[in-house]
mmCIF file of C-alpha atoms in Angstrom:
data_model
loop_
_atom_site.group_PDB
_atom_site.id
_atom_site.type_symbol
_atom_site.label_atom_id
_atom_site.label_comp_id
_atom_site.label_asym_id
_atom_site.label_seq_id
_atom_site.Cartn_x
_atom_site.Cartn_y
_atom_site.Cartn_z
ATOM 1 C CA MET A 1180 240.760 105.390 64.503
ATOM 2 C CA PHE A 1181 241.049 107.147 67.880
ATOM 3 C CA THR A 1182 237.580 108.617 67.432
ATOM 4 C CA ALA A 1183 236.227 105.191 66.454
ATOM 5 C CA GLN A 1184 237.554 103.821 69.756
ATOM 6 C CA THR A 1185 235.823 106.356 71.968
ATOM 7 C CA GLN A 1186 232.672 106.183 69.822
ATOM 8 C CA TRP A 1187 232.645 102.423 70.402
ATOM 9 C CA CYS A 1188 232.725 103.078 74.149
ATOM 10 C CA VAL A 1189 229.757 105.426 73.837
ATOM 11 C CA ASN A 1190 227.823 103.030 71.608
ATOM 12 C CA ASN A 1191 228.456 100.082 73.919
ATOM 13 C CA LYS A 1192 228.134 101.856 77.286
ATOM 14 C CA THR A 1193 224.943 100.031 78.212
ATOM 15 C CA ALA A 1194 225.472 96.710 76.438
ATOM 16 C CA ARG A 1195 229.009 96.290 77.825
ATOM 17 C CA ASN A 1196 228.303 97.999 81.167
ATOM 18 C CA ILE A 1197 231.165 100.456 80.613
ATOM 19 C CA GLN A 1198 231.561 102.402 83.855
ATOM 20 C CA TYR A 1199 234.993 103.964 83.350
ATOM 21 C CA VAL A 1200 237.557 104.457 80.577
ATOM 22 C CA SER A 1201 241.248 104.550 81.474
ATOM 23 C CA MET A 1202 243.733 106.212 79.086
ATOM 24 C CA VAL A 1203 247.193 104.905 80.042
ATOM 25 C CA GLY A 1204 249.312 107.593 78.370
ATOM 26 C CA ASP A 1205 250.715 108.846 75.065
ATOM 27 C CA ILE A 1206 247.492 110.434 73.932
ATOM 28 C CA THR A 1207 249.820 112.120 71.417
ATOM 29 C CA ASN A 1208 252.976 111.019 69.640
ATOM 30 C CA GLU A 1209 254.730 114.361 69.278
ATOM 31 C CA ASN A 1210 252.935 116.658 71.769
ATOM 32 C CA SER A 1211 251.847 119.067 69.038
ATOM 33 C CA THR A 1212 248.801 121.311 68.887
ATOM 34 C CA THR A 1213 247.373 119.236 66.037
ATOM 35 C CA ALA A 1214 247.779 116.023 68.025
ATOM 36 C CA TRP A 1215 246.087 117.488 71.106
ATOM 37 C CA VAL A 1216 243.235 118.880 69.017
ATOM 38 C CA ASN A 1217 242.723 115.390 67.594
ATOM 39 C CA GLY A 1218 242.977 113.779 71.013
ATOM 40 C CA ASN A 1219 240.525 116.255 72.479
ATOM 41 C CA THR A 1220 238.059 115.619 69.648
ATOM 42 C CA SER A 1221 238.192 111.881 70.262
ATOM 43 C CA MET A 1222 238.062 111.988 74.076
ATOM 44 C CA SER A 1223 235.273 114.577 74.027
ATOM 45 C CA LEU A 1224 232.881 111.914 72.727
ATOM 46 C CA LEU A 1225 232.987 110.471 76.245
ATOM 47 C CA ASP A 1226 231.584 113.798 77.488
ATOM 48 C CA ALA A 1227 228.878 114.021 74.860
ATOM 49 C CA THR A 1228 225.885 112.744 76.806
ATOM 50 C CA PRO A 1229 225.985 114.181 80.352
ATOM 51 C CA PRO A 1230 227.265 112.952 82.650
ATOM 52 C CA GLY A 1231 229.064 110.988 79.942
ATOM 53 C CA ILE A 1232 231.366 108.064 80.652
ATOM 54 C CA PRO A 1233 233.796 108.684 83.523
ATOM 55 C CA TYR A 1234 237.404 108.662 82.330
ATOM 56 C CA GLY A 1235 240.924 109.506 83.350
ATOM 57 C CA ILE A 1236 244.158 110.271 81.513
ATOM 58 C CA VAL A 1237 247.767 109.837 82.559
ATOM 59 C CA LEU A 1238 250.497 111.548 80.583
ATOM 60 C CA GLY A 1239 253.046 109.390 78.794
ATOM 61 C CA ASN A 1240 256.605 110.272 77.898
ATOM 62 C CA HIS A 1241 255.508 111.499 74.448
ATOM 63 C CA ASP A 1242 252.951 113.807 76.067
ATOM 64 C CA TYR A 1243 255.714 115.270 78.233
ATOM 65 C CA SER A 1244 257.963 116.111 75.280
ATOM 66 C CA GLY A 1245 258.860 119.792 75.725
ATOM 67 C CA SER A 1246 256.158 120.839 78.198
ATOM 68 C CA THR A 1247 252.694 119.936 79.470
ATOM 69 C CA THR A 1248 251.131 123.253 78.482
ATOM 70 C CA LEU A 1249 248.987 121.727 75.746
ATOM 71 C CA TYR A 1250 247.664 119.010 78.033
ATOM 72 C CA GLY A 1251 246.785 121.719 80.530
ATOM 73 C CA ASN A 1252 244.987 123.670 77.844
ATOM 74 C CA TYR A 1253 242.753 120.794 76.788
ATOM 75 C CA PHE A 1254 242.329 118.737 79.969
ATOM 76 C CA PRO A 1255 242.524 121.170 82.915
ATOM 77 C CA ALA A 1256 240.845 120.543 86.248
ATOM 78 C CA SER A 1257 238.165 123.061 85.264
ATOM 79 C CA ARG A 1258 237.041 120.673 82.533
ATOM 80 C CA PHE A 1259 236.110 118.047 85.117
ATOM 81 C CA GLU A 1260 235.165 119.992 88.226
ATOM 82 C CA GLY A 1261 231.481 119.602 88.971
ATOM 83 C CA ARG A 1262 231.236 116.201 87.333
ATOM 84 C CA PRO A 1263 229.968 113.662 89.872
ATOM 85 C CA TYR A 1264 232.769 111.207 89.198
ATOM 86 C CA TYR A 1265 235.688 113.664 89.491
ATOM 87 C CA GLY A 1266 237.450 113.523 92.841
ATOM 88 C CA GLY A 1267 240.122 116.172 92.452
ATOM 89 C CA HIS A 1268 243.779 116.623 91.627
ATOM 90 C CA TYR A 1269 247.233 116.871 93.167
ATOM 91 C CA GLY A 1270 249.114 120.148 93.214
ATOM 92 C CA SER A 1271 248.340 123.093 90.978
ATOM 93 C CA ASN A 1272 247.368 121.251 87.799
ATOM 94 C CA ASN A 1273 245.405 118.234 86.598
ATOM 95 C CA GLU A 1274 248.318 115.989 85.644
ATOM 96 C CA ASN A 1275 247.601 113.801 88.690
ATOM 97 C CA HIS A 1276 243.933 113.261 89.491
ATOM 98 C CA PHE A 1277 241.414 110.749 90.761
ATOM 99 C CA GLU A 1278 237.904 109.612 89.946
ATOM 100 C CA PHE A 1279 235.141 107.485 91.440
ATOM 101 C CA PHE A 1280 232.715 105.033 89.899
ATOM 102 C CA ASN A 1281 230.342 102.312 91.080
ATOM 103 C CA SER A 1282 229.555 98.956 89.519
ATOM 104 C CA ALA A 1283 227.747 95.810 90.656
ATOM 105 C CA GLY A 1284 227.329 97.182 94.132
ATOM 106 C CA MET A 1285 231.046 97.948 94.498
ATOM 107 C CA GLU A 1286 232.653 101.386 94.842
ATOM 108 C CA PHE A 1287 235.947 102.200 93.112
ATOM 109 C CA ILE A 1288 238.579 104.928 93.208
ATOM 110 C CA VAL A 1289 240.964 105.380 90.258
ATOM 111 C CA ILE A 1290 244.185 107.276 90.959
ATOM 112 C CA ASN A 1291 246.042 108.574 87.893
ATOM 113 C CA ILE A 1292 249.708 109.438 88.399
ATOM 114 C CA SER A 1293 251.683 111.250 85.689
ATOM 115 C CA ALA A 1294 255.463 111.714 85.680
ATOM 116 C CA SER A 1295 257.805 112.902 82.938
ATOM 117 C CA ASP A 1296 260.032 109.829 83.337
ATOM 118 C CA GLN A 1297 257.050 107.733 84.551
ATOM 119 C CA ASN A 1298 258.773 107.463 87.966
ATOM 120 C CA PRO A 1299 256.541 109.244 90.535
ATOM 121 C CA THR A 1300 258.036 111.403 93.230
ATOM 122 C CA THR A 1301 257.731 110.599 96.913
ATOM 123 C CA ALA A 1302 255.189 113.422 97.208
ATOM 124 C CA GLN A 1303 253.015 111.934 94.450
ATOM 125 C CA LEU A 1304 253.147 108.516 96.070
ATOM 126 C CA ASP A 1305 252.300 109.985 99.464
ATOM 127 C CA TRP A 1306 249.274 111.652 97.852
ATOM 128 C CA ALA A 1307 248.150 108.358 96.312
ATOM 129 C CA ASP A 1308 248.743 106.504 99.576
ATOM 130 C CA ALA A 1309 246.681 109.052 101.505
ATOM 131 C CA LEU A 1310 243.813 108.694 99.019
ATOM 132 C CA LEU A 1311 243.788 104.910 99.346
ATOM 133 C CA LYS A 1312 243.723 105.229 103.123
ATOM 134 C CA THR A 1313 241.073 107.959 103.152
ATOM 135 C CA TYR A 1314 238.824 105.963 100.833
ATOM 136 C CA SER A 1315 239.682 102.588 102.326
ATOM 137 C CA THR A 1316 236.191 101.213 101.654
ATOM 138 C CA LYS A 1317 236.566 101.772 97.914
ATOM 139 C CA ARG A 1318 238.400 99.315 95.680
ATOM 140 C CA GLY A 1319 241.570 101.022 94.449
ATOM 141 C CA ILE A 1320 242.940 101.186 90.910
ATOM 142 C CA LEU A 1321 246.295 102.882 90.205
ATOM 143 C CA VAL A 1322 247.256 104.038 86.693
ATOM 144 C CA ASN A 1323 250.768 105.073 85.584
ATOM 145 C CA HIS A 1324 252.165 105.141 82.050
ATOM 146 C CA SER A 1325 254.965 102.666 82.830
ATOM 147 C CA LEU A 1326 254.179 99.743 85.122
ATOM 148 C CA VAL A 1327 255.185 96.280 83.883
ATOM 149 C CA ASN A 1328 256.976 94.704 80.939
ATOM 150 C CA THR A 1329 255.604 92.055 78.582
ATOM 151 C CA GLY A 1330 255.032 88.447 79.632
ATOM 152 C CA ASN A 1331 253.194 86.450 82.268
ATOM 153 C CA PRO A 1332 254.438 86.831 84.874
ATOM 154 C CA ALA A 1333 255.850 90.151 83.721
ATOM 155 C CA THR A 1334 258.627 91.980 85.495
ATOM 156 C CA PHE A 1335 257.975 95.395 86.963
ATOM 157 C CA THR A 1336 259.442 98.405 85.217
ATOM 158 C CA GLY A 1337 261.435 100.722 87.483
ATOM 159 C CA PRO A 1338 258.441 103.010 88.091
ATOM 160 C CA GLY A 1339 256.154 100.014 88.560
ATOM 161 C CA GLN A 1340 258.372 98.556 91.269
ATOM 162 C CA THR A 1341 258.536 101.910 93.025
ATOM 163 C CA ILE A 1342 254.768 102.302 92.959
ATOM 164 C CA TYR A 1343 254.119 98.764 94.147
ATOM 165 C CA ASP A 1344 256.568 99.045 97.026
ATOM 166 C CA ALA A 1345 255.030 102.332 98.151
ATOM 167 C CA LEU A 1346 251.363 101.321 97.969
ATOM 168 C CA LYS A 1347 251.244 97.554 98.482
ATOM 169 C CA ASP A 1348 250.266 97.893 102.152
ATOM 170 C CA ASN A 1349 246.838 99.252 101.198
ATOM 171 C CA PRO A 1350 244.425 96.303 101.347
ATOM 172 C CA ASN A 1351 241.947 98.021 99.029
ATOM 173 C CA LEU A 1352 244.449 98.358 96.139
ATOM 174 C CA PHE A 1353 243.744 95.489 93.778
ATOM 175 C CA LEU A 1354 244.593 96.652 90.241
ATOM 176 C CA MET A 1355 247.338 98.676 88.520
ATOM 177 C CA LEU A 1356 247.304 99.601 84.810
ATOM 178 C CA GLY A 1357 250.014 100.820 82.448
ATOM 179 C CA GLY A 1358 251.263 101.083 78.871
ATOM 180 C CA HIS A 1359 254.566 102.406 77.441
ATOM 181 C CA VAL A 1360 256.067 98.984 76.594
ATOM 182 C CA PRO A 1361 254.776 97.622 73.234
ATOM 183 C CA GLY A 1362 252.890 94.416 73.885
ATOM 184 C CA VAL A 1363 250.876 92.890 76.695
ATOM 185 C CA GLY A 1364 251.817 91.612 80.123
ATOM 186 C CA ARG A 1365 250.470 90.839 83.571
ATOM 187 C CA ARG A 1366 251.569 89.792 87.029
ATOM 188 C CA GLN A 1367 250.013 89.335 90.437
ATOM 189 C CA ASP A 1368 251.595 89.957 93.806
ATOM 190 C CA THR A 1369 250.239 89.183 97.256
ATOM 191 C CA PHE A 1370 251.164 91.227 100.308
ATOM 192 C CA ASN A 1371 249.621 90.605 103.721
ATOM 193 C CA GLY A 1372 246.974 88.458 102.089
ATOM 194 C CA ASN A 1373 245.925 91.074 99.508
ATOM 195 C CA THR A 1374 246.538 90.338 95.824
ATOM 196 C CA ILE A 1375 247.345 93.175 93.434
ATOM 197 C CA TYR A 1376 247.024 92.554 89.706
ATOM 198 C CA SER A 1377 249.255 94.593 87.365
ATOM 199 C CA VAL A 1378 248.372 94.769 83.667
ATOM 200 C CA LEU A 1379 250.157 96.107 80.570
ATOM 201 C CA ALA A 1380 248.121 96.860 77.432
ATOM 202 C CA ASP A 1381 250.035 98.644 74.640
ATOM 203 C CA TYR A 1382 249.172 97.853 71.029
ATOM 204 C CA GLN A 1383 251.311 100.482 69.277
ATOM 205 C CA GLY A 1384 253.584 97.772 67.840
ATOM 206 C CA GLU A 1385 250.685 96.072 66.053
ATOM 207 C CA ALA A 1386 249.698 96.843 62.454
ATOM 208 C CA ASN A 1387 248.441 100.400 61.888
ATOM 209 C CA GLY A 1388 249.557 101.444 65.348
ATOM 210 C CA GLY A 1389 247.275 98.958 67.065
ATOM 211 C CA ASN A 1390 244.304 98.597 64.706
ATOM 212 C CA GLY A 1391 242.086 100.327 67.254
ATOM 213 C CA TRP A 1392 242.486 97.703 69.974
ATOM 214 C CA LEU A 1393 241.312 98.766 73.427
#
């Protein structure tokens, strides 16, 4: 089913104008070698036709179970360096990274923040804030595994509130994406005239673990 999802993205890249794929966490359920091999097989379809479809991954709490060694083995910075859409990473590994893409004459930056408890550190948030300010002409998207709860308007999760409070003063930030909480939710907040939309999409509670919904 996972492979069918990424294959759908490849098959519909042109027809659906797919410019970027965001993976909002829990690429595995038990952080095992078998699970990461499967996840790598599925995600690798996005790489298949160079330069492929730009994508980013944040780690979820299940991916952090024990250690992040397996993630580092399959999705290190070296896997992405040299690709035109890859911007770079924070610190010594690729757990926090950013990408660029263009669509309809607009330029975007996607900042992926990973945290074991989904609550980013001050240093991570400072890194994200600096990126939004450095690339102030690009429309900003922030991805973290835990962001909002279900409903409309949804309440922020603890990490979501922390992220919003730290980054809301960036007028180019317009969208934040998350998972973690089974179900769907959204909210919008306006600060200094700039509206930020926060979206939850997590289908794990649906039949068959989500029936392949994207």
